[in-house]
mmCIF file of C-alpha atoms in Angstrom:
data_model
loop_
_atom_site.group_PDB
_atom_site.id
_atom_site.type_symbol
_atom_site.label_atom_id
_atom_site.label_comp_id
_atom_site.label_asym_id
_atom_site.label_seq_id
_atom_site.Cartn_x
_atom_site.Cartn_y
_atom_site.Cartn_z
ATOM 1 C CA MET A 1 -21.458 -7.195 10.854
ATOM 2 C CA SER A 2 -20.213 -4.756 13.921
ATOM 3 C CA LEU A 3 -16.487 -5.232 13.121
ATOM 4 C CA GLN A 4 -15.982 -3.848 10.284
ATOM 5 C CA LEU A 5 -12.813 -2.827 8.252
ATOM 6 C CA THR A 6 -12.483 0.408 7.380
ATOM 7 C CA GLY A 7 -10.627 0.532 4.370
ATOM 8 C CA ILE A 8 -7.095 0.402 2.908
ATOM 9 C CA HIS A 9 -4.123 1.340 5.811
ATOM 10 C CA HIS A 10 -0.264 0.896 3.172
ATOM 11 C CA LEU A 11 0.770 -0.760 0.305
ATOM 12 C CA THR A 12 4.221 -2.555 1.091
ATOM 13 C CA ALA A 13 5.932 -3.441 -2.282
ATOM 14 C CA ILE A 14 9.365 -4.529 -3.388
ATOM 15 C CA THR A 15 12.539 -2.100 -4.745
ATOM 16 C CA ALA A 16 15.357 -3.225 -5.053
ATOM 17 C CA ASN A 17 16.796 0.462 -5.657
ATOM 18 C CA ALA A 18 16.119 2.383 -2.470
ATOM 19 C CA PRO A 19 17.979 6.189 -3.777
ATOM 20 C CA GLU A 20 15.755 5.305 -6.920
ATOM 21 C CA ASN A 21 13.450 4.999 -5.464
ATOM 22 C CA LEU A 22 12.809 7.407 -2.895
ATOM 23 C CA ARG A 23 13.518 10.227 -5.891
ATOM 24 C CA PHE A 24 10.699 8.923 -7.359
ATOM 25 C CA TYR A 25 7.633 8.455 -5.149
ATOM 26 C CA THR A 26 9.742 11.922 -2.998
ATOM 27 C CA GLN A 27 10.040 14.499 -6.672
ATOM 28 C CA THR A 28 8.009 12.835 -9.084
ATOM 29 C CA LEU A 29 4.685 12.028 -7.279
ATOM 30 C CA GLY A 30 4.986 14.337 -4.419
ATOM 31 C CA MET A 31 5.262 12.214 -2.063
ATOM 32 C CA ARG A 32 6.529 12.652 1.891
ATOM 33 C CA LEU A 33 8.787 10.113 3.389
ATOM 34 C CA VAL A 34 7.317 10.174 6.816
ATOM 35 C CA LYS A 35 9.038 7.439 7.813
ATOM 36 C CA LYS A 36 12.879 6.237 6.942
ATOM 37 C CA THR A 37 13.873 3.239 9.038
ATOM 38 C CA VAL A 38 14.172 -0.218 8.426
ATOM 39 C CA ASN A 39 12.154 -3.890 8.195
ATOM 40 C CA GLN A 40 12.050 -5.062 11.831
ATOM 41 C CA ASP A 41 12.346 -9.013 10.431
ATOM 42 C CA ASP A 42 15.433 -7.836 8.245
ATOM 43 C CA THR A 43 17.560 -4.668 9.670
ATOM 44 C CA SER A 44 20.102 -4.607 6.518
ATOM 45 C CA ALA A 45 17.042 -2.958 4.385
ATOM 46 C CA TYR A 46 15.327 -0.142 4.193
ATOM 47 C CA HIS A 47 11.731 0.126 4.632
ATOM 48 C CA LEU A 48 9.983 3.780 3.361
ATOM 49 C CA PHE A 49 6.919 4.943 4.075
ATOM 50 C CA TYR A 50 5.774 7.564 2.281
ATOM 51 C CA ALA A 51 2.280 9.595 2.515
ATOM 52 C CA ASP A 52 0.495 12.595 2.512
ATOM 53 C CA GLY A 53 1.567 15.791 4.465
ATOM 54 C CA GLN A 54 0.051 14.825 7.817
ATOM 55 C CA ALA A 55 0.916 11.005 7.600
ATOM 56 C CA THR A 56 -2.471 9.912 7.640
ATOM 57 C CA PRO A 57 -4.108 5.996 7.798
ATOM 58 C CA GLY A 58 -4.512 5.134 4.049
ATOM 59 C CA THR A 59 -1.752 7.455 2.781
ATOM 60 C CA ASP A 60 1.105 4.899 3.208
ATOM 61 C CA LEU A 61 3.154 3.253 0.275
ATOM 62 C CA THR A 62 6.187 1.495 1.774
ATOM 63 C CA PHE A 63 8.615 -0.143 0.783
ATOM 64 C CA PHE A 64 10.609 -2.604 1.376
ATOM 65 C CA ASP A 65 14.912 -2.500 0.050
ATOM 66 C CA TRP A 66 15.694 -6.234 -1.262
ATOM 67 C CA PRO A 67 18.413 -6.546 -3.949
ATOM 68 C CA VAL A 68 16.943 -9.012 -5.490
ATOM 69 C CA GLN A 69 15.032 -9.180 -9.862
ATOM 70 C CA PRO A 70 12.649 -8.320 -11.236
ATOM 71 C CA GLU A 71 9.181 -9.304 -10.758
ATOM 72 C CA GLY A 72 7.463 -12.019 -12.894
ATOM 73 C CA ARG A 73 3.805 -11.176 -13.598
ATOM 74 C CA GLY A 74 1.222 -13.249 -13.607
ATOM 75 C CA THR A 75 -1.694 -14.227 -10.746
ATOM 76 C CA HIS A 76 -1.291 -15.027 -7.583
ATOM 77 C CA SER A 77 -0.433 -11.504 -6.321
ATOM 78 C CA ILE A 78 -1.254 -7.980 -6.358
ATOM 79 C CA SER A 79 -1.619 -6.286 -9.951
ATOM 80 C CA ARG A 80 -1.768 -2.853 -9.140
ATOM 81 C CA THR A 81 -1.847 -0.735 -6.460
ATOM 82 C CA GLY A 82 -4.228 3.061 -6.817
ATOM 83 C CA LEU A 83 -3.715 6.302 -5.558
ATOM 84 C CA ARG A 84 -6.413 8.980 -4.951
ATOM 85 C CA VAL A 85 -6.386 12.384 -6.438
ATOM 86 C CA GLY A 86 -9.179 15.015 -6.495
ATOM 87 C CA SER A 87 -10.161 15.143 -9.983
ATOM 88 C CA ARG A 88 -10.492 14.595 -13.271
ATOM 89 C CA ASP A 89 -8.496 18.101 -13.776
ATOM 90 C CA SER A 90 -6.123 16.605 -11.497
ATOM 91 C CA LEU A 91 -5.376 13.512 -14.066
ATOM 92 C CA ALA A 92 -4.503 16.148 -16.480
ATOM 93 C CA TRP A 93 -2.294 17.083 -15.472
ATOM 94 C CA TRP A 94 -0.179 14.224 -13.930
ATOM 95 C CA LYS A 95 -0.743 12.535 -17.405
ATOM 96 C CA ALA A 96 0.546 15.974 -19.195
ATOM 97 C CA ARG A 97 3.593 15.655 -15.982
ATOM 98 C CA PHE A 98 4.603 11.901 -16.882
ATOM 99 C CA ASP A 99 4.958 13.186 -20.912
ATOM 100 C CA GLU A 100 7.038 15.302 -19.953
ATOM 101 C CA LEU A 101 9.472 13.101 -17.458
ATOM 102 C CA LYS A 102 9.074 10.568 -19.449
ATOM 103 C CA VAL A 103 7.153 7.857 -17.150
ATOM 104 C CA LYS A 104 5.854 5.143 -18.701
ATOM 105 C CA SER A 105 2.058 5.825 -18.724
ATOM 106 C CA GLU A 106 -1.479 4.639 -20.670
ATOM 107 C CA ALA A 107 -4.289 7.369 -21.490
ATOM 108 C CA VAL A 108 -6.458 9.085 -19.370
ATOM 109 C CA THR A 109 -9.854 5.887 -19.736
ATOM 110 C CA GLU A 110 -12.456 5.371 -17.708
ATOM 111 C CA ILE A 111 -12.353 2.053 -15.391
ATOM 112 C CA ASP A 112 -14.934 0.682 -13.279
ATOM 113 C CA GLY A 113 -16.547 3.777 -14.225
ATOM 114 C CA ARG A 114 -14.023 6.144 -13.102
ATOM 115 C CA ALA A 115 -11.503 7.793 -14.889
ATOM 116 C CA SER A 116 -8.310 6.382 -14.497
ATOM 117 C CA LEU A 117 -4.544 6.732 -15.177
ATOM 118 C CA ASP A 118 -2.756 3.267 -15.292
ATOM 119 C CA PHE A 119 1.487 3.610 -14.643
ATOM 120 C CA GLU A 120 4.374 2.366 -13.618
ATOM 121 C CA ASP A 121 7.478 3.762 -11.995
ATOM 122 C CA GLY A 122 11.139 2.336 -13.362
ATOM 123 C CA GLU A 123 11.240 -0.816 -11.610
ATOM 124 C CA GLY A 124 7.849 -1.011 -13.449
ATOM 125 C CA GLN A 125 5.484 -1.104 -10.018
ATOM 126 C CA ARG A 126 2.547 -1.286 -11.988
ATOM 127 C CA LEU A 127 0.344 2.151 -9.959
ATOM 128 C CA ARG A 128 -3.502 3.426 -11.726
ATOM 129 C CA LEU A 129 -4.327 7.896 -10.140
ATOM 130 C CA ILE A 130 -7.938 7.500 -9.611
ATOM 131 C CA ASP A 131 -10.315 10.676 -9.897
ATOM 132 C CA ASP A 132 -12.476 10.444 -5.854
ATOM 133 C CA GLY A 133 -14.415 13.083 -6.940
ATOM 134 C CA GLY A 134 -13.454 15.213 -4.527
ATOM 135 C CA LEU A 135 -14.841 13.811 -1.865
ATOM 136 C CA ALA A 136 -12.282 12.874 0.771
ATOM 137 C CA PRO A 137 -10.416 14.471 2.474
ATOM 138 C CA SER A 138 -6.932 16.220 0.994
ATOM 139 C CA HIS A 139 -3.242 17.235 3.719
ATOM 140 C CA PRO A 140 -1.772 18.015 1.101
ATOM 141 C CA TRP A 141 2.201 18.649 1.539
ATOM 142 C CA ASP A 142 3.690 21.749 1.560
ATOM 143 C CA ARG A 143 7.551 21.353 0.392
ATOM 144 C CA SER A 144 5.753 18.961 -2.106
ATOM 145 C CA PRO A 145 6.443 19.607 -5.689
ATOM 146 C CA VAL A 146 2.825 18.954 -7.158
ATOM 147 C CA PRO A 147 0.655 21.449 -6.658
ATOM 148 C CA ALA A 148 -2.017 20.700 -3.629
ATOM 149 C CA GLU A 149 -4.425 20.347 -5.991
ATOM 150 C CA HIS A 150 -3.068 17.780 -7.588
ATOM 151 C CA GLN A 151 -1.004 15.712 -4.843
ATOM 152 C CA ILE A 152 -1.636 12.720 -4.717
ATOM 153 C CA LYS A 153 -4.435 11.555 -1.539
ATOM 154 C CA GLY A 154 -4.439 8.125 -0.609
ATOM 155 C CA LEU A 155 -4.539 4.767 -1.480
ATOM 156 C CA GLY A 156 -7.508 2.252 -3.041
ATOM 157 C CA PRO A 157 -8.245 0.985 -4.974
ATOM 158 C CA ILE A 158 -6.006 -2.682 -4.815
ATOM 159 C CA ILE A 159 -6.736 -4.759 -6.836
ATOM 160 C CA MET A 160 -5.267 -7.971 -7.530
ATOM 161 C CA SER A 161 -5.606 -11.436 -9.734
ATOM 162 C CA VAL A 162 -7.224 -15.044 -8.436
ATOM 163 C CA PRO A 163 -7.063 -18.127 -10.868
ATOM 164 C CA ASP A 164 -10.530 -18.590 -9.122
ATOM 165 C CA LEU A 165 -12.729 -16.827 -6.490
ATOM 166 C CA THR A 166 -14.456 -19.147 -4.329
ATOM 167 C CA ASN A 167 -11.831 -19.795 -1.940
ATOM 168 C CA THR A 168 -11.387 -16.065 -1.704
ATOM 169 C CA ALA A 169 -14.423 -14.401 -1.516
ATOM 170 C CA ALA A 170 -15.731 -16.621 0.694
ATOM 171 C CA VAL A 171 -13.116 -15.352 2.772
ATOM 172 C CA LEU A 172 -13.343 -11.060 1.960
ATOM 173 C CA GLU A 173 -16.818 -11.286 2.768
ATOM 174 C CA GLU A 174 -17.393 -14.426 5.856
ATOM 175 C CA VAL A 175 -14.301 -13.598 7.024
ATOM 176 C CA MET A 176 -13.729 -10.064 7.152
ATOM 177 C CA ASN A 177 -17.025 -9.100 6.765
ATOM 178 C CA MET A 178 -16.799 -7.195 3.292
ATOM 179 C CA SER A 179 -19.255 -6.371 0.766
ATOM 180 C CA ARG A 180 -19.450 -7.899 -2.415
ATOM 181 C CA VAL A 181 -21.188 -4.647 -4.934
ATOM 182 C CA ARG A 182 -19.862 -4.992 -8.535
ATOM 183 C CA GLN A 183 -17.554 -6.204 -11.328
ATOM 184 C CA TYR A 184 -16.700 -5.311 -14.545
ATOM 185 C CA ALA A 185 -14.677 -6.402 -17.216
ATOM 186 C CA SER A 186 -10.565 -5.952 -16.987
ATOM 187 C CA PRO A 187 -8.824 -3.547 -18.732
ATOM 188 C CA ASP A 188 -6.216 -5.707 -19.052
ATOM 189 C CA GLY A 189 -8.669 -8.129 -21.382
ATOM 190 C CA ILE A 190 -8.577 -10.525 -19.411
ATOM 191 C CA GLY A 191 -11.490 -11.736 -16.476
ATOM 192 C CA ASP A 192 -13.805 -9.951 -14.917
ATOM 193 C CA VAL A 193 -12.927 -7.998 -11.636
ATOM 194 C CA HIS A 194 -15.337 -7.892 -7.955
ATOM 195 C CA VAL A 195 -14.930 -5.642 -5.938
ATOM 196 C CA PHE A 196 -14.995 -6.085 -2.683
ATOM 197 C CA SER A 197 -16.590 -2.966 -0.419
ATOM 198 C CA MET A 198 -15.414 -2.413 3.525
ATOM 199 C CA GLY A 199 -17.317 -0.132 6.225
ATOM 200 C CA LYS A 200 -18.219 3.294 4.445
ATOM 201 C CA GLY A 201 -16.739 2.329 0.821
ATOM 202 C CA GLY A 202 -15.605 4.455 -1.730
ATOM 203 C CA PRO A 203 -12.351 3.939 -3.096
ATOM 204 C CA ALA A 204 -10.304 4.507 -0.133
ATOM 205 C CA ALA A 205 -12.106 0.997 1.365
ATOM 206 C CA GLU A 206 -12.061 -1.359 -2.101
ATOM 207 C CA LEU A 207 -10.173 -4.115 -3.091
ATOM 208 C CA HIS A 208 -10.810 -4.851 -6.594
ATOM 209 C CA VAL A 209 -10.257 -9.432 -7.359
ATOM 210 C CA ALA A 210 -9.895 -9.762 -11.084
ATOM 211 C CA VAL A 211 -9.911 -13.832 -11.844
ATOM 212 C CA GLN A 212 -7.789 -14.457 -13.945
ATOM 213 C CA PRO A 213 -6.745 -18.652 -14.511
ATOM 214 C CA GLY A 214 -5.146 -18.453 -17.714
ATOM 215 C CA LEU A 215 -1.832 -16.604 -16.004
ATOM 216 C CA PRO A 216 1.431 -18.155 -14.525
ATOM 217 C CA ALA A 217 1.682 -17.814 -10.878
ATOM 218 C CA ALA A 218 3.633 -14.518 -10.681
ATOM 219 C CA ARG A 219 6.904 -14.919 -8.837
ATOM 220 C CA GLN A 220 7.617 -11.510 -6.525
ATOM 221 C CA GLY A 221 11.016 -9.485 -6.960
ATOM 222 C CA ALA A 222 11.702 -5.502 -7.338
ATOM 223 C CA GLY A 223 8.364 -3.818 -9.179
ATOM 224 C CA ALA A 224 5.987 -6.757 -7.187
ATOM 225 C CA VAL A 225 3.337 -5.909 -3.621
ATOM 226 C CA HIS A 226 5.037 -7.517 -0.625
ATOM 227 C CA HIS A 227 0.933 -7.578 0.518
ATOM 228 C CA VAL A 228 -1.384 -4.690 1.891
ATOM 229 C CA ALA A 229 -3.236 -4.412 5.278
ATOM 230 C CA PHE A 230 -6.260 -3.123 6.471
ATOM 231 C CA ARG A 231 -7.852 -0.674 9.115
ATOM 232 C CA ALA A 232 -8.310 -1.283 12.447
ATOM 233 C CA PRO A 233 -9.508 1.701 14.209
ATOM 234 C CA ASP A 234 -7.250 0.427 17.223
ATOM 235 C CA VAL A 235 -6.566 -2.375 19.621
ATOM 236 C CA ALA A 236 -9.700 -3.599 20.738
ATOM 237 C CA ALA A 237 -10.911 -3.897 17.569
ATOM 238 C CA LEU A 238 -7.418 -5.806 16.344
ATOM 239 C CA HIS A 239 -7.967 -8.036 19.097
ATOM 240 C CA GLU A 240 -11.172 -9.134 17.863
ATOM 241 C CA TRP A 241 -10.070 -10.075 14.674
ATOM 242 C CA THR A 242 -7.311 -12.039 16.117
ATOM 243 C CA GLU A 243 -9.841 -13.751 17.751
ATOM 244 C CA ARG A 244 -12.481 -13.603 14.978
ATOM 245 C CA LEU A 245 -9.496 -15.758 12.357
ATOM 246 C CA GLN A 246 -8.462 -17.767 15.473
ATOM 247 C CA ASN A 247 -12.043 -18.886 15.685
ATOM 248 C CA PHE A 248 -12.461 -19.641 11.100
ATOM 249 C CA ARG A 249 -9.669 -21.264 12.195
ATOM 250 C CA LEU A 250 -8.114 -19.284 9.332
ATOM 251 C CA PRO A 251 -3.747 -19.601 10.758
ATOM 252 C CA SER A 252 -2.279 -16.017 11.282
ATOM 253 C CA SER A 253 1.159 -14.745 13.137
ATOM 254 C CA GLY A 254 -0.905 -12.935 16.436
ATOM 255 C CA GLU A 255 -0.189 -9.685 16.781
ATOM 256 C CA VAL A 256 2.661 -8.163 15.793
ATOM 257 C CA GLU A 257 4.141 -4.940 17.416
ATOM 258 C CA ARG A 258 5.175 -2.561 14.675
ATOM 259 C CA TYR A 259 5.531 0.395 16.731
ATOM 260 C CA TYR A 260 3.538 3.019 14.520
ATOM 261 C CA PHE A 261 1.117 0.482 14.792
ATOM 262 C CA ARG A 262 0.126 -3.059 15.689
ATOM 263 C CA SER A 263 -0.618 -6.145 12.484
ATOM 264 C CA LEU A 264 -2.270 -8.951 12.669
ATOM 265 C CA TYR A 265 -0.770 -11.184 9.387
ATOM 266 C CA PHE A 266 -2.809 -13.937 7.075
ATOM 267 C CA ARG A 267 -2.716 -15.143 3.597
ATOM 268 C CA GLU A 268 -6.153 -15.144 1.556
ATOM 269 C CA PRO A 269 -6.819 -18.943 0.208
ATOM 270 C CA ASN A 270 -4.793 -18.036 -3.142
ATOM 271 C CA GLY A 271 -0.999 -16.884 -0.525
ATOM 272 C CA ILE A 272 -1.401 -13.594 -1.150
ATOM 273 C CA LEU A 273 -0.518 -12.235 2.319
ATOM 274 C CA PHE A 274 -3.098 -9.894 4.477
ATOM 275 C CA GLU A 275 -2.598 -7.786 6.963
ATOM 276 C CA ILE A 276 -4.512 -5.799 9.056
ATOM 277 C CA ALA A 277 -3.866 -2.711 11.254
ATOM 278 C CA THR A 278 -4.826 -0.767 13.725
ATOM 279 C CA ASP A 279 -4.611 3.974 12.736
ATOM 280 C CA GLY A 280 -2.247 4.700 15.499
ATOM 281 C CA PRO A 281 0.215 5.617 17.159
ATOM 282 C CA GLY A 282 0.796 6.848 13.982
ATOM 283 C CA PHE A 283 4.595 7.710 12.539
ATOM 284 C CA ALA A 284 4.766 10.978 14.618
ATOM 285 C CA VAL A 285 5.408 9.114 17.935
ATOM 286 C CA ASP A 286 8.587 9.234 17.446
ATOM 287 C CA GLU A 287 9.393 12.268 15.371
ATOM 288 C CA PRO A 288 7.483 15.917 15.857
ATOM 289 C CA MET A 289 5.197 16.003 12.666
ATOM 290 C CA GLU A 290 7.393 18.448 11.237
ATOM 291 C CA THR A 291 10.753 16.834 10.617
ATOM 292 C CA LEU A 292 8.844 13.387 9.571
ATOM 293 C CA GLY A 293 11.310 10.518 7.810
ATOM 294 C CA GLU A 294 14.265 13.370 7.706
ATOM 295 C CA GLY A 295 16.368 11.063 10.407
ATOM 296 C CA LEU A 296 16.775 6.270 10.547
ATOM 297 C CA SER A 297 13.698 6.017 12.679
ATOM 298 C CA LEU A 298 14.139 2.243 14.957
ATOM 299 C CA PRO A 299 10.929 1.725 17.532
ATOM 300 C CA PRO A 300 12.445 1.711 20.763
ATOM 301 C CA PHE A 301 13.523 -2.766 20.299
ATOM 302 C CA LEU A 302 15.705 -2.008 17.794
ATOM 303 C CA GLU A 303 17.608 1.342 19.691
ATOM 304 C CA HIS A 304 20.337 -0.764 21.271
ATOM 305 C CA LYS A 305 21.915 -1.678 17.617
ATOM 306 C CA ARG A 306 21.440 1.960 16.250
ATOM 307 C CA SER A 307 25.447 1.770 15.501
ATOM 308 C CA GLN A 308 25.455 -1.430 14.353
ATOM 309 C CA ILE A 309 22.165 -1.202 11.669
ATOM 310 C CA GLU A 310 23.527 1.893 10.066
ATOM 311 C CA ALA A 311 26.236 0.730 9.886
ATOM 312 C CA ARG A 312 24.916 -2.074 7.050
ATOM 313 C CA LEU A 313 23.118 0.672 5.325
ATOM 314 C CA LYS A 314 23.858 2.498 2.121
ATOM 315 C CA PRO A 315 23.647 6.354 1.959
ATOM 316 C CA LEU A 316 20.113 7.016 0.108
ATOM 317 C CA VAL A 317 21.366 10.039 -1.866
#
């Protein structure tokens, strides 16, 4: 299996309140706004990217700003997003912070052998802080309100819910070259969770699939996840993935130029949208690293529409 995904690239979710979203993820969670741009397929909507201090691939939690109703929770969906921190002490610090700021959160507990803290943002976006044991590198943001030792290091694992595992597992293992490594009882008491690992593995490179046939089908809305993206190191590797999907007769978008990375989209058998995205060129391609996210960035193919796009966007503050 020479063709390997190397982990989670980014996860894109939905907000119906961009100003509050910005406040929560930068001020409460202390993440860095590394790119303020628009949805390239719907330029009336912001696309906000939050990440670590260096906008490292694998740390991006992004949001489309759409005026939609709240999500209807259920299966056929990505149900919770893992965010990694460096220690169990950090989880205790975060629990105290959430209690002080009245953020909805649970007790620190063990899930899949890792200390974990489940919480939600104001729109019900389900998140989980994970102790990664200090194994992964950290790139703190020096202007974060969160101390460097407690800052969010990146994404993973990502938890999704399906009613039946058979065909999803076939795509994950046979097409995407993931390894099924273990399973555990779902902490919500509904079914078992099967862990699929990419590349060298670890929480930054795991997809957790809960099998929950008794749940209704989810309905996307505010507080839902739109898609998850997996890491390909470069365009050459993405070309190989494009060819691989074609060989398996798996329908896809074909390659899409997103300027900050190049992407390939497809749906797994239970309808959840997957993306494979390149690590580069990254968010500093059109802004200095020091001032990422401070202005509205548009890819070159939208720059000629800047005045029209800016006129349609609502202020974020």
